[in-house]
Coordinates of C-alpha atoms (C1' of nucleotides) in Angstrom, one line a residue:
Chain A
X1 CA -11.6 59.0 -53.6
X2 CA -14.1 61.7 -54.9
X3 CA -16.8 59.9 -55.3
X4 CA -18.9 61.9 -52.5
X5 CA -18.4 65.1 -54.0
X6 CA -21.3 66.8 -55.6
X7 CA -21.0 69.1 -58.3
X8 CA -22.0 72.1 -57.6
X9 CA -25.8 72.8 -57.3
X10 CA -26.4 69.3 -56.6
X11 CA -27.4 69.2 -53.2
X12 CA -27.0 72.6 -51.8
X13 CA -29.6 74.7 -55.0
X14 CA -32.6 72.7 -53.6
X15 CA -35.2 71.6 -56.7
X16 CA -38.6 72.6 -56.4
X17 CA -40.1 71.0 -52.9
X18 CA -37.0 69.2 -52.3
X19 CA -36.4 71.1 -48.9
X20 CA -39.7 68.7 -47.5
X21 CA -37.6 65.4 -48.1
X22 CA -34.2 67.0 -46.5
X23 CA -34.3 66.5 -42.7
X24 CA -33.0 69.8 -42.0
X25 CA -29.5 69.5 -41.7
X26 CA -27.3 69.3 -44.3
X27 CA -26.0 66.0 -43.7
X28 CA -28.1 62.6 -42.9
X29 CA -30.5 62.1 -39.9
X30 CA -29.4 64.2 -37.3
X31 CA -26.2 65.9 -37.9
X32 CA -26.2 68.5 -35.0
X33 CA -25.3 72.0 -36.1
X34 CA -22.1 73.5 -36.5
X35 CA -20.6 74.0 -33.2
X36 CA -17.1 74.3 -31.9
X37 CA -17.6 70.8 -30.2
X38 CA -18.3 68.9 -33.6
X39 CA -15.5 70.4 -34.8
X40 CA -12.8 69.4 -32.9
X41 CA -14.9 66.3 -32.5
X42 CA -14.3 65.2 -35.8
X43 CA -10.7 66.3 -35.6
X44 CA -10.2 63.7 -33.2
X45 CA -11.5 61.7 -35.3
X46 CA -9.9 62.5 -38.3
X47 CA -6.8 62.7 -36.6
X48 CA -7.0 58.7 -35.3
X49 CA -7.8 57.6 -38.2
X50 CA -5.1 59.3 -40.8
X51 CA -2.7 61.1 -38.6
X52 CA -1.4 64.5 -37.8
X53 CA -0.1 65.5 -41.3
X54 CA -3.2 65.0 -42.9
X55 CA -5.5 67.4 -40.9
X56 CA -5.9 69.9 -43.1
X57 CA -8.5 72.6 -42.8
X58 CA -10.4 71.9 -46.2
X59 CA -10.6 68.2 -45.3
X60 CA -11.7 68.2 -41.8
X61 CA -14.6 71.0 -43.0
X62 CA -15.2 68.4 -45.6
X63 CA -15.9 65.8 -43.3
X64 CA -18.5 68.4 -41.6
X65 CA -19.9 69.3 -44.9
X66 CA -18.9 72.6 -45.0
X67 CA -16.2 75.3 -46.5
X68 CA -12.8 75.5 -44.6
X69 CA -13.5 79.3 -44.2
X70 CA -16.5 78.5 -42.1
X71 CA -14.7 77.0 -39.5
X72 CA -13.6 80.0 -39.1
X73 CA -16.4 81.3 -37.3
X74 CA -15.8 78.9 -34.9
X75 CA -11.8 78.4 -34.2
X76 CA -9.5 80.9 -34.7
X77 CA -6.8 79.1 -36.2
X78 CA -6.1 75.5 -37.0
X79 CA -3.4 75.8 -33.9
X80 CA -6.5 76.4 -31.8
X81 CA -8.1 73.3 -33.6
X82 CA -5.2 70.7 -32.4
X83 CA -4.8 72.4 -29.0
X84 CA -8.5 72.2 -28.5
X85 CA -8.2 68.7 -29.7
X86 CA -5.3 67.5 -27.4
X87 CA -7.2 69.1 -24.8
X88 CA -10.0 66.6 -25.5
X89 CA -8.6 63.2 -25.4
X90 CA -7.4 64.0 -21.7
X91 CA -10.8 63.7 -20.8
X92 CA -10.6 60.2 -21.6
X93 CA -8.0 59.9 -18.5
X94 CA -9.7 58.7 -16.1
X95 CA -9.5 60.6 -12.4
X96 CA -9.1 58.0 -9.9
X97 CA -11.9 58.9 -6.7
X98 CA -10.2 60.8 -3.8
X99 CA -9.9 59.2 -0.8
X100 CA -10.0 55.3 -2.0
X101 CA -6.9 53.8 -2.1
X102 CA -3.1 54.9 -1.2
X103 CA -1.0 57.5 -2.8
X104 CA 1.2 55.3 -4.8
X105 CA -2.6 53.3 -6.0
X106 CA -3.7 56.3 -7.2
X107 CA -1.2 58.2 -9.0
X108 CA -0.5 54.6 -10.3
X109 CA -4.0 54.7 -11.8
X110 CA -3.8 58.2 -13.2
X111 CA -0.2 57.6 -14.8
X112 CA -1.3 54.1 -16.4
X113 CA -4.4 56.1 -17.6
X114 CA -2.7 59.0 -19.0
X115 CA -0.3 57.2 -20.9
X116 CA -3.1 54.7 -22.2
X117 CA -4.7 57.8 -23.9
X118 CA -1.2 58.8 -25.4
X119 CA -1.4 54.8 -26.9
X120 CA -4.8 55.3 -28.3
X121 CA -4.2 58.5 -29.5
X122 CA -0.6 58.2 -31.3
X123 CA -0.5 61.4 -33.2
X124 CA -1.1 62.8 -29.6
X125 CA 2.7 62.6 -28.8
X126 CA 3.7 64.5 -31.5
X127 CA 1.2 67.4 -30.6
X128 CA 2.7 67.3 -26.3
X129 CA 5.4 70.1 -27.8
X130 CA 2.7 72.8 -27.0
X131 CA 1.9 74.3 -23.6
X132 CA -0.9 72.2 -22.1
X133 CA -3.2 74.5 -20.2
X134 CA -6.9 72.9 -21.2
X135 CA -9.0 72.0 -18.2
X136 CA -9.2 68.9 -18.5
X137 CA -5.3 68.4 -18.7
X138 CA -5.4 70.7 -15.7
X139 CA -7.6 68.4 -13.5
X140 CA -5.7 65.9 -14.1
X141 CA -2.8 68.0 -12.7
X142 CA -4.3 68.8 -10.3
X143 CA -5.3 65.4 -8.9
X144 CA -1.4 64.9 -9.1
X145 CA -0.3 67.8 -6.9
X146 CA -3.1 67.3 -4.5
X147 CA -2.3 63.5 -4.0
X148 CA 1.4 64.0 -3.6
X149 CA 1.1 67.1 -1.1
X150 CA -1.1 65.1 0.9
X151 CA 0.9 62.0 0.6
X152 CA 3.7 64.2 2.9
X153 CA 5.4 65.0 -0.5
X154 CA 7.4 68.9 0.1
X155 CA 9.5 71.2 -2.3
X156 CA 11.6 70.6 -3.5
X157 CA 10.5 66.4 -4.0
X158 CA 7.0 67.9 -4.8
X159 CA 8.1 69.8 -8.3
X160 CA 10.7 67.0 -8.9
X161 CA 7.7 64.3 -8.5
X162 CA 5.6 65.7 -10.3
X163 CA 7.8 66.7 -13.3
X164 CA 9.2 63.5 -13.0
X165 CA 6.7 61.9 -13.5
X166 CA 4.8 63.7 -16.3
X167 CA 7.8 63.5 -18.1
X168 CA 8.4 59.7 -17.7
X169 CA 5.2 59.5 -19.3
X170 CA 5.3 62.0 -21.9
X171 CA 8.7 60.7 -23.0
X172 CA 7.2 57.1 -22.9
X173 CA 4.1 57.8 -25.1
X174 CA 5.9 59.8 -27.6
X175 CA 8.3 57.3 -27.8
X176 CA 6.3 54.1 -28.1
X177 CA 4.2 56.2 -30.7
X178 CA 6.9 56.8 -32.6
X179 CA 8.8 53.7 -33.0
X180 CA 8.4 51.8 -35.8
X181 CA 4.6 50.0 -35.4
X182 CA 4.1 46.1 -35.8
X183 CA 2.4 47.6 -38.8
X184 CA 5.7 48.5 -40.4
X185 CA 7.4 45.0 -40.2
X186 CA 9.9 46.1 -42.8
X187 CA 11.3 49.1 -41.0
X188 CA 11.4 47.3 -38.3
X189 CA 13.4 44.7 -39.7
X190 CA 15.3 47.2 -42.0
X191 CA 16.8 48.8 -38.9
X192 CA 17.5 45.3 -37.4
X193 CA 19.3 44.5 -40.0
X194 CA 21.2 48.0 -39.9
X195 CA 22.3 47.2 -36.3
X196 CA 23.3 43.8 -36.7
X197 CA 25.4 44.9 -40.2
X198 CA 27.0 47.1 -38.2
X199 CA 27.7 45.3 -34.9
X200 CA 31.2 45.8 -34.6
X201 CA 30.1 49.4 -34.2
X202 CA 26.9 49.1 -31.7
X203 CA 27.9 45.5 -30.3
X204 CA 25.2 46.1 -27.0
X205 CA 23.0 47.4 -28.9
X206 CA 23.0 44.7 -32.1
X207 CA 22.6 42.1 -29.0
X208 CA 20.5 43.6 -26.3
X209 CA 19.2 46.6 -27.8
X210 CA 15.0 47.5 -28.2
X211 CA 14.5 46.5 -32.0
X212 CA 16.4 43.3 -31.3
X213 CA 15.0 42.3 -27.9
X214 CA 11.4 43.2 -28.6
X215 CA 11.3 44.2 -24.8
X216 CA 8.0 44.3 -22.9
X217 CA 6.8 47.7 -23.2
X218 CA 4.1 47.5 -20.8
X219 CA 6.4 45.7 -18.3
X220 CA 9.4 48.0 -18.7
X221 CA 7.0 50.8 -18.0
X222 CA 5.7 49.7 -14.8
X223 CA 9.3 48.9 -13.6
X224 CA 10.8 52.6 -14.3
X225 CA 7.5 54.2 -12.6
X226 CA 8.0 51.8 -9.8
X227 CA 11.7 53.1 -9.6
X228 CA 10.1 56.9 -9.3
X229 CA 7.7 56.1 -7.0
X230 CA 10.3 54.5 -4.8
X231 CA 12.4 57.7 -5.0
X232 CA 9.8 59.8 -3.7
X233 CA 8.4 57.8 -1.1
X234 CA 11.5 57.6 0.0
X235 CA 11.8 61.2 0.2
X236 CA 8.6 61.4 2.6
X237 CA 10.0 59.3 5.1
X238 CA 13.5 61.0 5.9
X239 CA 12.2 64.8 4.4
X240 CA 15.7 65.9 5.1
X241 CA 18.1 64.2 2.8
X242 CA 17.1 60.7 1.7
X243 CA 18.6 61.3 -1.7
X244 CA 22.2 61.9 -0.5
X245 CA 24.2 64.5 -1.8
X246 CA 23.1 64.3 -5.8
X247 CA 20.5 66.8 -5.6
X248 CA 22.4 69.6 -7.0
X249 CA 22.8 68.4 -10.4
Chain B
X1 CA 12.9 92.5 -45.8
X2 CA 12.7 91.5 -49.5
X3 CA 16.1 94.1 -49.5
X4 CA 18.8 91.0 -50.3
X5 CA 17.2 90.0 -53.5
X6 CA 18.4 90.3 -56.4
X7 CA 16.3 91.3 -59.8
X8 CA 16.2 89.0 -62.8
X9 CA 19.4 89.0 -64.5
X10 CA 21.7 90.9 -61.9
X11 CA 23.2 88.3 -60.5
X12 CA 23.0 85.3 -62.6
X13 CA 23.7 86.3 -66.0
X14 CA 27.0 88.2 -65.4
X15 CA 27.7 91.6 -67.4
X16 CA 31.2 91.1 -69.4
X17 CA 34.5 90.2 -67.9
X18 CA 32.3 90.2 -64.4
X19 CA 33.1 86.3 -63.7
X20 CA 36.7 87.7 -63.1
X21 CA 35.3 90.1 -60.3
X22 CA 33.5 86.8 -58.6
X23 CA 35.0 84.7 -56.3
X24 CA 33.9 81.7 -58.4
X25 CA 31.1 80.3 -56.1
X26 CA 28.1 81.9 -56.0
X27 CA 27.9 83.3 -52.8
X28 CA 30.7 85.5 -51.2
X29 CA 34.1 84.8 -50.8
X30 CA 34.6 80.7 -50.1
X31 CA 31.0 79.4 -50.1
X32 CA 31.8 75.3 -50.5
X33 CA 29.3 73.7 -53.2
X34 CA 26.1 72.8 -52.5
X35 CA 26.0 69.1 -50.8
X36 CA 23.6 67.3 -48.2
X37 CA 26.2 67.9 -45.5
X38 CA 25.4 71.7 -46.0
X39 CA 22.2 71.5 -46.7
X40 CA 21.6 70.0 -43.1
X41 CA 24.3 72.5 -41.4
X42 CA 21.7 75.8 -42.8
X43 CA 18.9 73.7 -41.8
X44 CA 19.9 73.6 -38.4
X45 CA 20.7 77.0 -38.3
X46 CA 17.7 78.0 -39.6
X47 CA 15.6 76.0 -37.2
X48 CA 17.6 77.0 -34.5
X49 CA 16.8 81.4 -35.5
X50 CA 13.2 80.7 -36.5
X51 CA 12.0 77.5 -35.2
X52 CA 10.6 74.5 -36.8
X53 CA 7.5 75.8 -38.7
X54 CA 9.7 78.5 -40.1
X55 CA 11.7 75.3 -41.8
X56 CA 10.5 75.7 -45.7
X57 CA 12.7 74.2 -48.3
X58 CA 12.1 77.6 -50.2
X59 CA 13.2 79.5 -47.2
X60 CA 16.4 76.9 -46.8
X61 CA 17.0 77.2 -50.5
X62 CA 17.5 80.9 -50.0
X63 CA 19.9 80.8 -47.8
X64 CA 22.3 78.4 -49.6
X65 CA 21.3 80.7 -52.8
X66 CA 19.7 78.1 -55.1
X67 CA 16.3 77.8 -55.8
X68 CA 14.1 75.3 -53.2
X69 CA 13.8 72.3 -56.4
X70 CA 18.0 72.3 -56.5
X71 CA 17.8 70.8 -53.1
X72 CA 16.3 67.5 -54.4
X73 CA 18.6 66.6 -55.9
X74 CA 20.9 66.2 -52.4
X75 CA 17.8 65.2 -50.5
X76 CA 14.9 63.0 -51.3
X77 CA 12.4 65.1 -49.1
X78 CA 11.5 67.6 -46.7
X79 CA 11.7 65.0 -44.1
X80 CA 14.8 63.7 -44.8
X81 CA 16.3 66.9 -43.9
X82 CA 14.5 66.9 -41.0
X83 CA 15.8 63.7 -39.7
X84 CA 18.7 64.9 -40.2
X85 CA 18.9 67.6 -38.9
X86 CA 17.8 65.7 -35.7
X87 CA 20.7 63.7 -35.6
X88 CA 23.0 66.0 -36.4
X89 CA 22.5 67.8 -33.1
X90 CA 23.4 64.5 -31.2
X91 CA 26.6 64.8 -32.6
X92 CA 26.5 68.0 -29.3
X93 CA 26.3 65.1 -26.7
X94 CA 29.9 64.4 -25.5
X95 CA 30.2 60.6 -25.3
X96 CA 31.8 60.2 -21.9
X97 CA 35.1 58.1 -22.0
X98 CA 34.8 54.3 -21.4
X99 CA 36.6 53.3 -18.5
X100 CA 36.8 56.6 -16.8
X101 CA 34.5 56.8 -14.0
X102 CA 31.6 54.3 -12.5
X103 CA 28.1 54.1 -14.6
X104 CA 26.5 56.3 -12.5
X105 CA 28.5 58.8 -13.3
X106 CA 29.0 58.0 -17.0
X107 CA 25.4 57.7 -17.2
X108 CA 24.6 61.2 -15.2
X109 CA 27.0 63.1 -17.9
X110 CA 25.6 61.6 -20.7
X111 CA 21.8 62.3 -20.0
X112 CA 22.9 65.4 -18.6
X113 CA 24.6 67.0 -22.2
X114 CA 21.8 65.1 -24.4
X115 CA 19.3 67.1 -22.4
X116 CA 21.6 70.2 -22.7
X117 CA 21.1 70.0 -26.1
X118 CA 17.4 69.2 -26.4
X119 CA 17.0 72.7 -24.6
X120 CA 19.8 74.4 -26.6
X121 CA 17.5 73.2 -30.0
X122 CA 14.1 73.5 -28.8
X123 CA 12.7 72.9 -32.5
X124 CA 14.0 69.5 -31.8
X125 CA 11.5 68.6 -29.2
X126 CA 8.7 68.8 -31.5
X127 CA 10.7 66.5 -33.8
X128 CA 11.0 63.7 -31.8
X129 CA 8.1 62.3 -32.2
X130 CA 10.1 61.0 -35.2
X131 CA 12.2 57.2 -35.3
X132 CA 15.9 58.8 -34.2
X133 CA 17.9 56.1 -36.2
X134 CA 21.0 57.9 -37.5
X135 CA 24.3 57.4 -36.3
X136 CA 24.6 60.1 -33.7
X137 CA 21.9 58.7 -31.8
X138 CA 22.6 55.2 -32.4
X139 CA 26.2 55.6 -30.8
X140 CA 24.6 57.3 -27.7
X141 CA 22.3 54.9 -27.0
X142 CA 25.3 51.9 -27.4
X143 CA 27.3 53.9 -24.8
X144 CA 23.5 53.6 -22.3
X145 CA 23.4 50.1 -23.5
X146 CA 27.1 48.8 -23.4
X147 CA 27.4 50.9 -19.7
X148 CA 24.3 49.5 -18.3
X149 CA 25.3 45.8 -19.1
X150 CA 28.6 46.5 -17.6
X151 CA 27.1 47.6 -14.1
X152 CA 25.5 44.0 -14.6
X153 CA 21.9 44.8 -14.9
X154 CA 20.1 42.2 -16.7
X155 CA 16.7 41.9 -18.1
X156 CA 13.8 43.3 -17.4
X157 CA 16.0 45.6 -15.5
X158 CA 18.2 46.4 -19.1
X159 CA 15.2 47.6 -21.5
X160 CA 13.5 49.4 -18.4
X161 CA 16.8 51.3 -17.7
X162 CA 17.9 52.5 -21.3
X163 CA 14.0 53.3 -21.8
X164 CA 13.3 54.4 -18.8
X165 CA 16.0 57.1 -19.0
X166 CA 15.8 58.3 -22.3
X167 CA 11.9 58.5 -21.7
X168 CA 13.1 60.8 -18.8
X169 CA 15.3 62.8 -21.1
X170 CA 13.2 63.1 -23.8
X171 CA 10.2 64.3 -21.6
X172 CA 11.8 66.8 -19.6
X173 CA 13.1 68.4 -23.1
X174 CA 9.8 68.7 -24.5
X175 CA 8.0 69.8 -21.4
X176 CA 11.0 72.5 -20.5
X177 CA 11.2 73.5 -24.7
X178 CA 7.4 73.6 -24.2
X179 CA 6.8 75.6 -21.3
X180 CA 6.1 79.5 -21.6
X181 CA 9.9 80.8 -21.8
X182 CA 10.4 84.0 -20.0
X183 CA 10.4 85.9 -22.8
X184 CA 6.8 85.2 -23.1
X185 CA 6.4 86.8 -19.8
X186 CA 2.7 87.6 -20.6
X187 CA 1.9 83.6 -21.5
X188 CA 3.0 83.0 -18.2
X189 CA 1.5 85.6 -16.1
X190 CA -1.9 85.0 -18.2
X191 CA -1.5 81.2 -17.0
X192 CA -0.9 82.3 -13.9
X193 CA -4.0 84.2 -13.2
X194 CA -5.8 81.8 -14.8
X195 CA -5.2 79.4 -12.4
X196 CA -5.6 81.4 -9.3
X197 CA -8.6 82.9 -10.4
X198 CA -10.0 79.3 -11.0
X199 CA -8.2 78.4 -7.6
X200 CA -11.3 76.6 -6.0
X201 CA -11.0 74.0 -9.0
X202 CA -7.3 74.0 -9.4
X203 CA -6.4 74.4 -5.6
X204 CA -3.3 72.5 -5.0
X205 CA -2.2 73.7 -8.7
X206 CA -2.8 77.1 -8.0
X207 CA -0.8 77.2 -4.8
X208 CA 2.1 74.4 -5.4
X209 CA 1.8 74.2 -9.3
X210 CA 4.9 74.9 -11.7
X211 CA 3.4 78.1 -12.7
X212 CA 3.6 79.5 -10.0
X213 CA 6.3 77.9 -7.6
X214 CA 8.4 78.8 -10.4
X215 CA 10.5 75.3 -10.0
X216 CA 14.0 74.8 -10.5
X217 CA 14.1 72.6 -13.7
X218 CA 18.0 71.4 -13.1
X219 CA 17.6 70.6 -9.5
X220 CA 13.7 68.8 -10.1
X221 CA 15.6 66.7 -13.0
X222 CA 18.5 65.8 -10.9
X223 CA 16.1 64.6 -8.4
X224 CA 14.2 62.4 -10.7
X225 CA 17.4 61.4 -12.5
X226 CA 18.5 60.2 -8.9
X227 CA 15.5 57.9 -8.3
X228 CA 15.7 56.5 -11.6
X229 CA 19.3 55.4 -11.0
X230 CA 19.0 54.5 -7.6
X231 CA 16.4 52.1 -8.8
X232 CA 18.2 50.8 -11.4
X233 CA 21.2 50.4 -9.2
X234 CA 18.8 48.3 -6.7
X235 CA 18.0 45.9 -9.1
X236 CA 22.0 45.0 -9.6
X237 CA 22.7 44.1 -5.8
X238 CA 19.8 41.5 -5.3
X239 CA 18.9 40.8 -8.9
X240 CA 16.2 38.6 -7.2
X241 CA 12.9 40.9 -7.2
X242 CA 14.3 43.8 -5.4
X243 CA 11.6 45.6 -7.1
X244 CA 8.8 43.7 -5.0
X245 CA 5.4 42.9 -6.7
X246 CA 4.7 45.5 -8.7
X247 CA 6.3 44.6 -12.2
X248 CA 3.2 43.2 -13.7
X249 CA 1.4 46.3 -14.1
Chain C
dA1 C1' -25.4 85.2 -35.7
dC2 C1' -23.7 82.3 -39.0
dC3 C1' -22.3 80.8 -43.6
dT4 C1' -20.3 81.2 -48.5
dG5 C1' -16.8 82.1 -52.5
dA6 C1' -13.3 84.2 -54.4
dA7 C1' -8.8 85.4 -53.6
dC8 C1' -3.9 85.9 -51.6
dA9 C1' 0.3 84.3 -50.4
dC10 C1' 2.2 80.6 -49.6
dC11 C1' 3.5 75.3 -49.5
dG12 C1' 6.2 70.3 -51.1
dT13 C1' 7.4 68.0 -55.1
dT14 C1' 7.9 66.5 -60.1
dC15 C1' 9.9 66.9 -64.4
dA16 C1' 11.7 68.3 -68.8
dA17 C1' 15.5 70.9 -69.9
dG18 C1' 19.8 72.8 -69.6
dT19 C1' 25.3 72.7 -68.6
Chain D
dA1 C1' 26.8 65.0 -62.2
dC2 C1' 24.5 68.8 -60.9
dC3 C1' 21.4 72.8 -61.5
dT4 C1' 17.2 75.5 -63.3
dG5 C1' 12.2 77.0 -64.3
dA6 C1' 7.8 76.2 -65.0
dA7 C1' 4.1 73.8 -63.3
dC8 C1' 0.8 70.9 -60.3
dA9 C1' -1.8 70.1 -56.5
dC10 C1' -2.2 71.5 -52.5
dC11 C1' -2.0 74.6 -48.0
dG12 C1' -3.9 78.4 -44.0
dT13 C1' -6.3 82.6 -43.7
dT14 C1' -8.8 87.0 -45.0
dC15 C1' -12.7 89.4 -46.4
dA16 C1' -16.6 91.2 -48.7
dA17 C1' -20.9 89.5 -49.4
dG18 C1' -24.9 86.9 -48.5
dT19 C1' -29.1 85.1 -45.2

DNA sequence: ACCTGAACACCGTTCAAGT
DNA sequence: ACCTGAACACCGTTCAAGT
């Protein structure tokens, strides 16, 4: 595990002419400088490939070959780091082009997309309990409002709708994320067995229930967002009170 | 703030005859011994003052008077408190008696208290992002399960529903826990502006969005919570493909 | 303007030792 | 069976100092 560490004055002293044969940068061929981009960068990366617990100052300025105190400079607090970070991996989301297709197409596009970051990205769920205010989360906002107020889509469906259906995905992602990967076979199994031992107890749930029914995730997510969808089109069409008398709660 | 703690030797070594003045347990009058149960109840109490980064088994260990390495021997790690602390809260969500009233209405009361709960224990949000396994959570989700295959939906319709609203639960928590309370009144304001003054990028957000139409949260979930059981209940009359084409994502 | 090193005040957890 | 203290290997962050 330490192998790459130098001792000190290994690398950073410099013997006599040795700068000529360094290309500049610290690291290899073309490691850009130090930037607030390359660091959350290779936060992203760090966090895909070990997780949210083990992003750690000292080890993600390791992977920039650097001190922890120099990010620093850059980021004012490892906070700002993982914002900046979740921030990021909405860019991947892709917007879907204005006019193109219908309403339901396109918010159907942008939902899909949005939680197919979250699935790429699974320590991302566990970062969605901070405010989410980075632009490119807000564009992708944005595209939401715009598409359901020109869709016909009033107050108070609009904040409902779009609420809605942030949350159906949030709630999704950080769900999915979380439960126990094909990875962990023997959790899995473990709390199969736990149900099942205990059936008299959870009889729907030691028959029908997720970990025993290995549901469709993919499928199961398409019908709930169709069911949203379906509300508030419904809504457009008889603005006064298509959704009966349950509004107030 | 250090005023509560005691010097070496005052408390714990005990001048002559002074076991007679103590009530026998370390702490005032009728402290019960150390044990997981309590261990969790502090824990909970502690996240619910200070929130969940303020969680330290040193700072729990405090309050239950022992030192933080006592508490290992109750619990295996700092994450096993956590987990279960988590379902300790969903012991909160009345389970709504069986036969009483239609699903709907069984259904509506218990999303309705296990999202009164999520906001009543912010800190929890954030922890979700954890498998919720314990027997609180496993008995709520039996009632979803065992209520939902009494109204006769069947599959895909059964894994869509239970996930579908508990998705919807579970989002809404994290985004409400999330959002800017009021007592940050300058987060919000600062969000606020920030949007207007970006208004020709964020136009529909900066008009319509939630920072600024200040939503109401109850009545935008009961909506949602509407279309998601409207849709659900849909899919019982004509089991068929009520739900048209769009399943297959 | 950017980077470094030492240092501070914490963490979670282990373990030998006590009662 | 339960509790304690010392100790280990870490943390995030500050700050004086270097170039």
């Amino acid at each position: 595990m330490d192998t790459g560490k130098a001792g000190p004055g290994t690398r950073r002293s410099g013997a006599a002419g040795e700068v000529w044969l360094r290309p500049s940068a610290r690291r290899g061929r073309g490691a850009p400088p130090l930037s607030r981009d390359r660091i959350v960068e290779e936060a992203v990366a760090l966090l895909d490939a070990e997780g949210a617990d083990r992003l750690t100052m000292r080890r993600l300025a390791e992977r920039l070959d650097t001190g922890s105190t120099t990010l620093y400079w850059h980021v004012k607090t490892k906070d700002d780091v993982l914002d900046l970070a979740l921030d990021a991996i909405f860019a991947e989301v892709g917007i879907p082009p204005k006019g193109g297709q219908g309403w339901r197409a396109g918010i159907t596009v942008l939902i899909n997309g949005w939680r197919a970051v979250l699935l790429r990205h699974p320590w991302s769920a566990a970062l969605l309990s901070r405010p989410m205010l980075g632009p490119n989360v807000l564009a992708r906002s944005e595209f939401l409002y715009a598409t359901l107020l020109e869709a016909g889509v009033v107050e108070p469906h609009l904040t409902a709708a779009a609420y809605g259906l942030s949350n159906y995905v949030i709630g999704s992602g950080l769900m999915q994320a979380t439960w126990p990967t094909s990875a962990e076979q023997d959790v899995r199994r473990a709390a199969r067995e736990h149900l099942r031992a205990n059936r008299e107890r959870y009889p729907a749930l030691a028959t029908y229930g997720p970990l025993v029914a290995e549901g469709d995730w993919d499928a199961g997510f398409a019908l709930g967002l169709t069911w949203l969808l379906d509300g508030i089109q419904a809504g457009i069409a008889g603005a006064g009170d298509a959704a009966g008398g349950a509004v107030r709660a």
